[in-house]
Short mmCIF file of C-alpha atoms in Angstrom, two decimals:
data_model
loop_
_atom_site.label_atom_id
_atom_site.label_comp_id
_atom_site.label_asym_id
_atom_site.label_seq_id
_atom_site.Cartn_x
_atom_site.Cartn_y
_atom_site.Cartn_z
CA THR T 361 146.34 91.20 52.21
CA THR T 362 143.04 93.01 52.06
CA GLU T 363 142.35 96.71 51.85
CA SER T 364 141.18 96.69 55.46
CA ASP T 365 144.50 95.04 56.48
CA ILE T 366 146.38 97.88 54.80
CA ILE T 367 144.21 100.54 56.46
CA ASP T 368 144.71 98.85 59.85
CA LEU T 369 148.48 98.77 59.33
CA ASN T 370 148.55 102.44 58.29
CA GLU T 371 146.57 103.44 61.39
CA ARG T 372 148.99 101.50 63.60
CA LEU T 373 152.01 102.98 61.83
CA ILE T 374 151.46 106.55 63.03
CA PRO T 375 151.91 105.86 66.77
CA ALA T 376 154.62 103.27 66.07
CA LEU T 377 156.63 105.77 64.01
CA GLU T 378 156.18 108.42 66.71
CA ALA T 379 157.50 105.95 69.30
CA ASP T 380 160.41 105.04 67.01
CA GLY T 381 161.31 108.72 66.75
CA ARG T 382 163.34 108.69 63.52
CA VAL T 383 160.68 110.21 61.26
CA PHE T 384 157.38 112.03 61.68
CA ILE T 385 154.33 111.62 59.50
CA THR T 386 150.64 112.10 60.08
CA GLY T 387 147.47 110.47 58.92
CA THR T 388 144.50 111.85 57.06
CA ARG T 389 141.31 110.66 55.41
CA LEU T 390 140.91 110.74 51.66
CA LYS T 391 137.37 110.05 50.50
CA GLY T 392 136.74 108.45 53.89
CA THR T 393 139.75 106.11 53.80
CA PHE T 394 142.66 106.51 56.20
CA ALA T 395 145.98 107.31 54.51
CA LEU T 396 149.52 108.18 55.55
CA ARG T 397 150.57 111.79 55.00
CA ALA T 398 154.12 113.14 54.79
CA CYS T 399 155.18 116.70 54.08
CA LEU T 400 157.91 116.69 51.44
CA ILE T 401 158.21 120.39 50.63
CA ASN T 402 161.13 121.30 52.91
CA HIS T 403 163.89 122.96 50.89
CA ARG T 404 166.46 120.67 52.54
CA LYS T 405 164.67 117.49 51.44
CA THR T 406 166.68 115.32 49.09
CA GLU T 407 166.09 112.04 47.32
CA ALA T 408 168.16 110.41 50.07
CA THR T 409 165.94 111.82 52.83
CA THR T 410 162.83 110.60 51.03
CA ASP T 411 164.41 107.16 50.61
CA TYR T 412 165.23 107.17 54.34
CA LEU T 413 161.63 108.06 55.22
CA LEU T 414 160.31 105.20 53.11
CA ALA T 415 162.87 102.75 54.53
CA VAL T 416 161.90 103.62 58.11
CA ILE T 417 158.19 103.30 57.30
CA ARG T 418 158.83 99.87 55.75
CA GLU T 419 160.95 98.73 58.69
CA VAL T 420 158.44 99.80 61.33
CA GLY T 421 155.57 98.39 59.26
CA GLN T 422 157.29 95.00 59.05
CA LYS T 423 157.76 94.96 62.83
CA ILE T 424 154.06 95.68 63.30
CA ARG T 425 153.07 92.90 60.89
CA LYS T 426 155.38 90.39 62.59
CA SER T 427 153.95 91.22 66.02
CA SER T 428 150.35 90.73 64.86
#
């Protein structure tokens, strides 16, 4: 897996996660490179909700990779 593969996957994740509907994250550019961005400052956020977010991102990402 190359860096450009990871960037491509991250760019495809945003619309795929929106379509999935379980979590919402955005993208941004850091020093010109696309990156995923999640807001984790909600006072109701727990370790379990963060784990859930990461699990959904992994699941959707694996589906994208399998379909490529």
